[in-house]
mmCIF file of N, CA and C in Angstrom:
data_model
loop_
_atom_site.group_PDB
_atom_site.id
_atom_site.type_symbol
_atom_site.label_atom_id
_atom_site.label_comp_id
_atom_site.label_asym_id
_atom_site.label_seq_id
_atom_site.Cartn_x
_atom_site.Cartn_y
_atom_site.Cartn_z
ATOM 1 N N UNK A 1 96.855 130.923 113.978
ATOM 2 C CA UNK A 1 98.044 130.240 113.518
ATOM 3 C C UNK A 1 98.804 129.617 114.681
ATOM 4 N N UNK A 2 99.215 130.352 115.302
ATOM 5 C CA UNK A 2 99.544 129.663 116.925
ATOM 6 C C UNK A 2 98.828 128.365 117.158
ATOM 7 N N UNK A 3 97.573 128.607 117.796
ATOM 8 C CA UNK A 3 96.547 128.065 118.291
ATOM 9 C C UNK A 3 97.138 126.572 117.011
ATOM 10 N N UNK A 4 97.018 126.625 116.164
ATOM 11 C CA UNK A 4 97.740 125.167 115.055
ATOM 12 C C UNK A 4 98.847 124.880 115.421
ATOM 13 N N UNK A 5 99.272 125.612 115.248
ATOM 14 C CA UNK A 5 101.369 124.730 115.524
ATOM 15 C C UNK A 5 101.238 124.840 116.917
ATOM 16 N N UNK A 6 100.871 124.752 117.951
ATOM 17 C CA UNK A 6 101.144 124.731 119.416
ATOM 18 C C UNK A 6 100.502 122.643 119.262
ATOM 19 N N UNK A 7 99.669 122.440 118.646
ATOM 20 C CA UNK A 7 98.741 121.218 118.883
ATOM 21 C C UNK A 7 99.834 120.495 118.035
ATOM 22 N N UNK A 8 100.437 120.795 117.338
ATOM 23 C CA UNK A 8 101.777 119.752 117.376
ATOM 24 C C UNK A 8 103.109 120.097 117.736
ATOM 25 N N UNK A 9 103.399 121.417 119.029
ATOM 26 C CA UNK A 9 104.413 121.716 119.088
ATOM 27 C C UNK A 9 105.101 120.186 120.244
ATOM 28 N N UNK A 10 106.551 120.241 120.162
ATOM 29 C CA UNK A 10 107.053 119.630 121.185
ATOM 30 C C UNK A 10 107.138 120.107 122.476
ATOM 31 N N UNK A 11 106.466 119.476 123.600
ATOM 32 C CA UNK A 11 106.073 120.126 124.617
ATOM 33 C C UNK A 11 105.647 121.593 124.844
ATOM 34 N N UNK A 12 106.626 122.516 125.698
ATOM 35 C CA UNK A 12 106.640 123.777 125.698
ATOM 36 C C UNK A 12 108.068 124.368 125.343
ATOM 37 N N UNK A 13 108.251 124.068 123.772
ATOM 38 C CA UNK A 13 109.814 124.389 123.128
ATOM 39 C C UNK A 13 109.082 125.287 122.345
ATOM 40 N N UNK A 14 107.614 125.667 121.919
ATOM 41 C CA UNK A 14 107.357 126.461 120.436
ATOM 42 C C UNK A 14 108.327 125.867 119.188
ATOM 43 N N UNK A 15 108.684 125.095 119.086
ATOM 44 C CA UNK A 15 109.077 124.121 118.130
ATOM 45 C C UNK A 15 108.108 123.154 117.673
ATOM 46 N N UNK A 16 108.057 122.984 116.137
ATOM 47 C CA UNK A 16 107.561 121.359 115.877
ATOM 48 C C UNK A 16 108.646 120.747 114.780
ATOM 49 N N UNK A 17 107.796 119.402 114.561
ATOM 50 C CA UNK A 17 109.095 118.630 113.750
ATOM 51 C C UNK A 17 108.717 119.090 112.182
ATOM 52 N N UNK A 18 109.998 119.396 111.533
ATOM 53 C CA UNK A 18 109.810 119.565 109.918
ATOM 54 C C UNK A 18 108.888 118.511 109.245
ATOM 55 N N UNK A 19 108.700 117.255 109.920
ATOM 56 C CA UNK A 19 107.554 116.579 108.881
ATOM 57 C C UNK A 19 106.301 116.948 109.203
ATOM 58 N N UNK A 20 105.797 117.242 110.365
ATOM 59 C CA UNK A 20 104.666 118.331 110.636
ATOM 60 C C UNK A 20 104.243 119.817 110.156
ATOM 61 N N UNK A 21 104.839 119.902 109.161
ATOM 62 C CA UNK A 21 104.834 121.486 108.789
ATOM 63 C C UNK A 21 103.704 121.109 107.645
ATOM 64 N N UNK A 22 103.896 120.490 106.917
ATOM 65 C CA UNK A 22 103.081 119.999 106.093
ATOM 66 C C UNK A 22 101.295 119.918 106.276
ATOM 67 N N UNK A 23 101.459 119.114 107.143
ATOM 68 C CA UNK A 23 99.930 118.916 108.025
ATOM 69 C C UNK A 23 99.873 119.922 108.737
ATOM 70 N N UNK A 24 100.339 120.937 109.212
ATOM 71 C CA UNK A 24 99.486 122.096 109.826
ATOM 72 C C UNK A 24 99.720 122.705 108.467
ATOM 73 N N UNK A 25 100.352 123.202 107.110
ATOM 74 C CA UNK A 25 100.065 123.829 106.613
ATOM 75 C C UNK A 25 98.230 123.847 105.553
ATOM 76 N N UNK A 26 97.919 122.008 105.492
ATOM 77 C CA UNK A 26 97.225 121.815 105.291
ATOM 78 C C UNK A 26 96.437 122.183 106.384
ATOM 79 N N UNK A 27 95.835 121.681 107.326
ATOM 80 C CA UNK A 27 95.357 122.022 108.338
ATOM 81 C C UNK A 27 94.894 123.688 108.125
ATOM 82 N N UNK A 28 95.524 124.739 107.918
ATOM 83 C CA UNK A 28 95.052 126.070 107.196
ATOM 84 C C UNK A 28 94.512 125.952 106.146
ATOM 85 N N UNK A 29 93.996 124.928 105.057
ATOM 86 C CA UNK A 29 93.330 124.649 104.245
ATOM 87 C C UNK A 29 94.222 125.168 103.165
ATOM 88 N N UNK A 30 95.258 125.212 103.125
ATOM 89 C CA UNK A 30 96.093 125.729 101.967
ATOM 90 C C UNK A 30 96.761 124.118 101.752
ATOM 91 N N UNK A 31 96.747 124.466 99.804
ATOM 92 C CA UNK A 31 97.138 123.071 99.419
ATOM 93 C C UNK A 31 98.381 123.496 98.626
ATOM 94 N N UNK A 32 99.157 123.663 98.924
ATOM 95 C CA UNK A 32 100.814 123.568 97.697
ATOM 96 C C UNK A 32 100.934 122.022 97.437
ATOM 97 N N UNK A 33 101.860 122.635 95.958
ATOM 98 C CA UNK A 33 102.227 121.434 95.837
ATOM 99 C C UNK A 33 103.746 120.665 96.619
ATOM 100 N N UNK A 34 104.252 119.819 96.195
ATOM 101 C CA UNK A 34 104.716 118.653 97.164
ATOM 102 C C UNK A 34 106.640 120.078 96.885
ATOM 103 N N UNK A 35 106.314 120.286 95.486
ATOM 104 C CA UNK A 35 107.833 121.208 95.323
ATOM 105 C C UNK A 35 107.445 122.475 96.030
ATOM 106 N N UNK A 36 106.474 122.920 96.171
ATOM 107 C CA UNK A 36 106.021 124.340 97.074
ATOM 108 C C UNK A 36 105.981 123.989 98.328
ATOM 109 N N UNK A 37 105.716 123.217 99.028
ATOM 110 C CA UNK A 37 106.315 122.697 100.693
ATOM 111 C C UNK A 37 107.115 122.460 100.891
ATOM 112 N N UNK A 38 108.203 121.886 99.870
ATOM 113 C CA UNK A 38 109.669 122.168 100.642
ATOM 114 C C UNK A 38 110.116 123.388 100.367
ATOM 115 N N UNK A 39 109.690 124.003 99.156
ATOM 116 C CA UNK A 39 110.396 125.527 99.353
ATOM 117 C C UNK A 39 109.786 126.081 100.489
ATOM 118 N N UNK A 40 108.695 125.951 101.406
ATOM 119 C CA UNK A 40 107.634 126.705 102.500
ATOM 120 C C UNK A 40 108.724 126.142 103.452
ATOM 121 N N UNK A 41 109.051 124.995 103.375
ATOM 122 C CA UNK A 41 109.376 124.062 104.765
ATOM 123 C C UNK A 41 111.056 125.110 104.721
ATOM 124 N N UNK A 42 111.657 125.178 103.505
ATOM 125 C CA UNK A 42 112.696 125.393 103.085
ATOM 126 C C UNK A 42 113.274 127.294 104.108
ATOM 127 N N UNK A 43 112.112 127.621 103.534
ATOM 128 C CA UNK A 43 112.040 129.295 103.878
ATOM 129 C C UNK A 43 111.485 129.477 105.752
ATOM 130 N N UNK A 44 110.764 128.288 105.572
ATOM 131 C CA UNK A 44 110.930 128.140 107.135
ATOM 132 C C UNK A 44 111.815 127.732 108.423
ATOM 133 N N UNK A 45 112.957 127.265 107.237
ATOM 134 C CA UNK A 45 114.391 126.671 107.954
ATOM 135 C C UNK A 45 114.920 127.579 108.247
ATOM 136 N N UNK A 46 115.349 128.896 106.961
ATOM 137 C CA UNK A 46 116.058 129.617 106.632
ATOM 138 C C UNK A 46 117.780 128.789 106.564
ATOM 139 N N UNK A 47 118.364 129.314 106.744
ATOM 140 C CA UNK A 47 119.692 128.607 106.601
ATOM 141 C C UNK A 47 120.351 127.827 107.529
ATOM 142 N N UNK A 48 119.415 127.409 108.721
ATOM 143 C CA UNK A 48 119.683 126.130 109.286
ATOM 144 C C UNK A 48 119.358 125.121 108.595
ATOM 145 N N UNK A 49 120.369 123.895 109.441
ATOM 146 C CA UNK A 49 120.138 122.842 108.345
ATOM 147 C C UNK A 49 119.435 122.088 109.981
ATOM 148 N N UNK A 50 117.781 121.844 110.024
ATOM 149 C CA UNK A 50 117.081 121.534 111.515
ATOM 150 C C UNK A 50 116.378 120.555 111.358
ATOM 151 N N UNK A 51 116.058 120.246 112.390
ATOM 152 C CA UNK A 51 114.814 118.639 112.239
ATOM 153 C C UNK A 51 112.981 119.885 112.477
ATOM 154 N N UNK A 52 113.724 120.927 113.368
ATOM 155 C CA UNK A 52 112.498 121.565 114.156
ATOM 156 C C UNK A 52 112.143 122.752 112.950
ATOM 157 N N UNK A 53 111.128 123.075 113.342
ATOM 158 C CA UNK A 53 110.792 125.083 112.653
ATOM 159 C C UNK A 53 110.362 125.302 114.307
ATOM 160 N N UNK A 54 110.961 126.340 114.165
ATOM 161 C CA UNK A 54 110.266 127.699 115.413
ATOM 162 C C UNK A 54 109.300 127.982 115.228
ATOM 163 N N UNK A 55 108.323 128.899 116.240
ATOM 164 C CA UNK A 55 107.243 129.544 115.884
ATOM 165 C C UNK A 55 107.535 130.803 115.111
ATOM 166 N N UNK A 56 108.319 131.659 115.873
ATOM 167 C CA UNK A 56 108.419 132.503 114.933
ATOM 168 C C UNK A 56 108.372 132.532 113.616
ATOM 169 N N UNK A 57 109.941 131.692 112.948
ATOM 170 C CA UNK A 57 109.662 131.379 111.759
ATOM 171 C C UNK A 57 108.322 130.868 110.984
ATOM 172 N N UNK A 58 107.744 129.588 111.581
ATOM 173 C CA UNK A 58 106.655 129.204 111.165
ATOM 174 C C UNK A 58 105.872 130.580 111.101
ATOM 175 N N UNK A 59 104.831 131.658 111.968
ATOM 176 C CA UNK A 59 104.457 132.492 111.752
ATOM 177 C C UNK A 59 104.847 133.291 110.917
ATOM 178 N N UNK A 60 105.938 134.244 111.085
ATOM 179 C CA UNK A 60 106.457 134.899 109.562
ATOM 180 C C UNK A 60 105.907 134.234 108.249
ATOM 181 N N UNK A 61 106.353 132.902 107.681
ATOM 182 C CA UNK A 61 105.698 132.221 106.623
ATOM 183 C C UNK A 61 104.443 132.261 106.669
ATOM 184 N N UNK A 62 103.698 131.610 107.475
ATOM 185 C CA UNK A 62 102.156 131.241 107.427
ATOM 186 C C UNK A 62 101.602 132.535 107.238
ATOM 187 N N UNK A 63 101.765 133.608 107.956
ATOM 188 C CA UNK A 63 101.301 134.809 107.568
ATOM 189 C C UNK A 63 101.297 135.336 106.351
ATOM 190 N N UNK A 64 102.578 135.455 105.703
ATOM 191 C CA UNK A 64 102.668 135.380 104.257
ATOM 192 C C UNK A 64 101.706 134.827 103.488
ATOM 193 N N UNK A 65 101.650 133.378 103.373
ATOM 194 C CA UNK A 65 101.256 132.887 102.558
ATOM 195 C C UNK A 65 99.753 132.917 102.168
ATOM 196 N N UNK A 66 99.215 133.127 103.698
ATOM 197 C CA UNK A 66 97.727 133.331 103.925
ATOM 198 C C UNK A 66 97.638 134.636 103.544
ATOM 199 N N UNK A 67 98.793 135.659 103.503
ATOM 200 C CA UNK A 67 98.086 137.347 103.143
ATOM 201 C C UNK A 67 97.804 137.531 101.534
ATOM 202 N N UNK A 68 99.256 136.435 100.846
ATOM 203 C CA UNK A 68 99.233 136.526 99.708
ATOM 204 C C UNK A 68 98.387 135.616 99.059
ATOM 205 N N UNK A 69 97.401 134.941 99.750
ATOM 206 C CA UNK A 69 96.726 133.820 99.139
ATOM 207 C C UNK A 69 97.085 133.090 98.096
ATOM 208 N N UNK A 70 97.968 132.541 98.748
ATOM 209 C CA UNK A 70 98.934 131.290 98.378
ATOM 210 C C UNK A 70 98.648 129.845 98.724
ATOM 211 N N UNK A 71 98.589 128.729 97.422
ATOM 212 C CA UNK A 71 98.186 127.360 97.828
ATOM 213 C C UNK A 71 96.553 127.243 98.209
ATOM 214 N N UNK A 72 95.883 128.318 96.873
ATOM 215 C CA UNK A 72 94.039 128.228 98.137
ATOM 216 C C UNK A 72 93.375 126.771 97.990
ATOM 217 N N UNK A 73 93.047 125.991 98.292
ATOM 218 C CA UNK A 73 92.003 124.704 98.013
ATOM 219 C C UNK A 73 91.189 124.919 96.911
ATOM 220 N N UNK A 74 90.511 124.231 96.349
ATOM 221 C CA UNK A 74 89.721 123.745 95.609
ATOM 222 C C UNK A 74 87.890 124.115 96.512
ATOM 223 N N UNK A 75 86.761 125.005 95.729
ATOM 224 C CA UNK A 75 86.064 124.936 96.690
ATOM 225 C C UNK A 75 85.057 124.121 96.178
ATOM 226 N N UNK A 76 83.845 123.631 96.578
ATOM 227 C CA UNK A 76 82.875 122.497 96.196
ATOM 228 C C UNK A 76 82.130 122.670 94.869
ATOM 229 N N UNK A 77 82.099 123.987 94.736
ATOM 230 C CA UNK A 77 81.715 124.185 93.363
ATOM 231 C C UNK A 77 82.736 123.913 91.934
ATOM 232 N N UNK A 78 84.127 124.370 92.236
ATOM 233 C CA UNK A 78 85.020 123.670 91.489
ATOM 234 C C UNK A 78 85.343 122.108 91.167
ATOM 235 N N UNK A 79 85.391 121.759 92.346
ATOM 236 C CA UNK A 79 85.068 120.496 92.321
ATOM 237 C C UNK A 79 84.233 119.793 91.702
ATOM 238 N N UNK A 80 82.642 120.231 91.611
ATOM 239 C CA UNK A 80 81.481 119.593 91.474
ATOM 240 C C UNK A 80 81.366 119.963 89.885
ATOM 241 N N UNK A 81 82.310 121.109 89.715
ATOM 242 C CA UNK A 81 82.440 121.394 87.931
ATOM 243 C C UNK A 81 83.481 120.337 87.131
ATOM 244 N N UNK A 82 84.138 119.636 87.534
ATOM 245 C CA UNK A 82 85.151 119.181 87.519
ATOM 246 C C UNK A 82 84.799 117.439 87.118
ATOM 247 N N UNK A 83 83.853 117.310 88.318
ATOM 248 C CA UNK A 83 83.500 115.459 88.039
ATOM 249 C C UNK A 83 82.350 115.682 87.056
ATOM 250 N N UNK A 84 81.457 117.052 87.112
ATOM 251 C CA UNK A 84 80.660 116.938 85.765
ATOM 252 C C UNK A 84 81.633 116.678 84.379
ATOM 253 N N UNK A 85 82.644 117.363 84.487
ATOM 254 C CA UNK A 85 83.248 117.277 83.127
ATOM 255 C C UNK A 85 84.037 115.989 82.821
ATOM 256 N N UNK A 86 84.150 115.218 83.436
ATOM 257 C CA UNK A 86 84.831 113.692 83.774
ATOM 258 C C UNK A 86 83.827 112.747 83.366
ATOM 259 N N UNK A 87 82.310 113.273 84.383
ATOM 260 C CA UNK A 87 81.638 112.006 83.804
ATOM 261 C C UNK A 87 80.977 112.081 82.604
ATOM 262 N N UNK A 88 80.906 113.682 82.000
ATOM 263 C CA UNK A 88 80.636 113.770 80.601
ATOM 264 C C UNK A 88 81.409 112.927 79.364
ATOM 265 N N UNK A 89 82.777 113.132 80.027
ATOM 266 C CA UNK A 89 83.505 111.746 79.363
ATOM 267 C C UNK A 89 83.485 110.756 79.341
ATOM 268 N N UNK A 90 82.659 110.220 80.611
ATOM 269 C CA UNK A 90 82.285 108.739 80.671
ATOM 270 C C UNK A 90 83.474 108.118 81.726
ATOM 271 N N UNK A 91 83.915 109.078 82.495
ATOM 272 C CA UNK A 91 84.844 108.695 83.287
ATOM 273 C C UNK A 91 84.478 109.122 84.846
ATOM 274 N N UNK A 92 83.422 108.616 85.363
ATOM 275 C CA UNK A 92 82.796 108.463 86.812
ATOM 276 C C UNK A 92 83.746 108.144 87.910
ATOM 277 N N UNK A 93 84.198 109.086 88.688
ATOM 278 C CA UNK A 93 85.399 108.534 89.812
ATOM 279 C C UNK A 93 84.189 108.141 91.086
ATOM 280 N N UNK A 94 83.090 108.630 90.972
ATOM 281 C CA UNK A 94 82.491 108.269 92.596
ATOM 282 C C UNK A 94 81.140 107.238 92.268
ATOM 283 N N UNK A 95 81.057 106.683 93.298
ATOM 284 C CA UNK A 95 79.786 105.784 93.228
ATOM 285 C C UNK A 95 78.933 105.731 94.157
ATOM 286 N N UNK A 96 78.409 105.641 94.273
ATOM 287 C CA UNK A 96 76.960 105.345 95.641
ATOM 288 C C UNK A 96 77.428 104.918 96.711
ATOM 289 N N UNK A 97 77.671 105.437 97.847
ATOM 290 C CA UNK A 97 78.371 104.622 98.985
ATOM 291 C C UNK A 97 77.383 103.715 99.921
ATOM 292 N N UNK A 98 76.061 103.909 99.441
ATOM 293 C CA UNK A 98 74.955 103.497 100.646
ATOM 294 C C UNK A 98 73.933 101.922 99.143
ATOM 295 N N UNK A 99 73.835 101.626 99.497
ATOM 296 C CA UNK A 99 73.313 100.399 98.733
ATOM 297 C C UNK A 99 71.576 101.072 98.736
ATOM 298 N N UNK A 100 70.822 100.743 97.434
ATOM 299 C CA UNK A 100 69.491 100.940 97.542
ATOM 300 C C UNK A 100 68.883 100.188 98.397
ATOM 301 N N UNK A 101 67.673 99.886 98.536
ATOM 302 C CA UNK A 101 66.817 98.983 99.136
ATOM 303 C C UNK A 101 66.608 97.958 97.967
ATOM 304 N N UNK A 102 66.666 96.808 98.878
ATOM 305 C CA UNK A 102 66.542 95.671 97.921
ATOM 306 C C UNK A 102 64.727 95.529 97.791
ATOM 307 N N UNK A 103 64.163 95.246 96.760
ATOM 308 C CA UNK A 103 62.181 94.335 96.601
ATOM 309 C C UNK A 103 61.837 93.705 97.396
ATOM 310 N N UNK A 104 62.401 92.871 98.131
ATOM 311 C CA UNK A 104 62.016 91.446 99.096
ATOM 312 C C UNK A 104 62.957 91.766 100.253
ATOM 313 N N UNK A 105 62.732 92.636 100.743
ATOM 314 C CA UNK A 105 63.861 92.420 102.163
ATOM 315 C C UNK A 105 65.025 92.723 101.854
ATOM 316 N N UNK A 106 65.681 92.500 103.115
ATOM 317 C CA UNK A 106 67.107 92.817 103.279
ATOM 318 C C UNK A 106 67.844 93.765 103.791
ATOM 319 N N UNK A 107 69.257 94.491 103.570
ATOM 320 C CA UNK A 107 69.614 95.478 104.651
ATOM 321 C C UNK A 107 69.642 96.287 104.003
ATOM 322 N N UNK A 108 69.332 97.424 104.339
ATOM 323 C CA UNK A 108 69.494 99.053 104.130
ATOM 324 C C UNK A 108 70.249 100.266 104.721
ATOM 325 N N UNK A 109 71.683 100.870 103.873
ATOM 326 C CA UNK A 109 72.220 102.225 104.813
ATOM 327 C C UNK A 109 72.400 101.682 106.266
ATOM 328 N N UNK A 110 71.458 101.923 106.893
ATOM 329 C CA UNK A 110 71.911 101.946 108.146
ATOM 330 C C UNK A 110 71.738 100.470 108.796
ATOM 331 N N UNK A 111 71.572 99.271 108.540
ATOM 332 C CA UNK A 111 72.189 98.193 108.791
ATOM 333 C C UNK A 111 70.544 97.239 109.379
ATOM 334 N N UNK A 112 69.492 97.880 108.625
ATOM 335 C CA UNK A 112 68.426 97.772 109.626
ATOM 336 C C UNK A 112 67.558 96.694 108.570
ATOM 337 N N UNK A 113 66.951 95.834 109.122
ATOM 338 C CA UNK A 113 66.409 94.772 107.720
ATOM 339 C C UNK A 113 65.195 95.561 107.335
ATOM 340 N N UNK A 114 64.592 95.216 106.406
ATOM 341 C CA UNK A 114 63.798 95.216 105.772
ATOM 342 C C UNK A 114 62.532 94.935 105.366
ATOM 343 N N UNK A 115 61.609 94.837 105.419
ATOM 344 C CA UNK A 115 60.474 93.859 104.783
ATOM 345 C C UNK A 115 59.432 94.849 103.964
ATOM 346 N N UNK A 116 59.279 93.784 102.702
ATOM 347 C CA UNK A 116 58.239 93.963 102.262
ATOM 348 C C UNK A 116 57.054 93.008 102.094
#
């Protein structure tokens, strides 16, 4: 946890900026939602009104949240259950990012021509 908030602390204050709390909380792979990060950001203020969070504070929270497994991600299998049930509807969010090979030539994936 350190080892994260130090890579955006301000210099050597153990401080970072309240809009960075966000991205290192992601950064722990924990996803809240947008009203659960300001209450995180919120509880990380405590009753200052600050631009910064401390480490301390920051730690106290992050520890929490990670003990209570709080905000967990989505893992690939959820996911991959998820666009099955989408495109069963006929509602496909992803597409082929790499082009097939064309019959007669042309470019392929990696940018390389072709021939047949």
């Amino acid at each position: 946890l350190t080892e994260v908030f130090t890579f955006f602390q301000d210099k050597d204050k153990n401080v970072v900026s309240v809009k960075d709390i966000p991205t290192i909380i992601r950064t722990l792979g924990l996803v809240p939602s947008e009203a659960e990060m300001r209450k995180t950001v919120a509880a990380m203020l405590g009753d200052e009104s600050a631009d910064t969070v401390h480490l301390a504070a920051f730690l106290t929270i992050a520890k929490k949240l990670i003990l209570d497994r709080r905000f967990p991600g989505s893992n690939k299998e959820e996911v991959g259950r998820a666009l099955a049930v989408l495109a069963k509807e006929g509602r496909n969010y992803l597409e082929e990012t790499h082009p097939k090979p064309e019959s007669k030539g042309g470019v392929y994936g990696d940018g390389k021509k072709t021939v047949s």
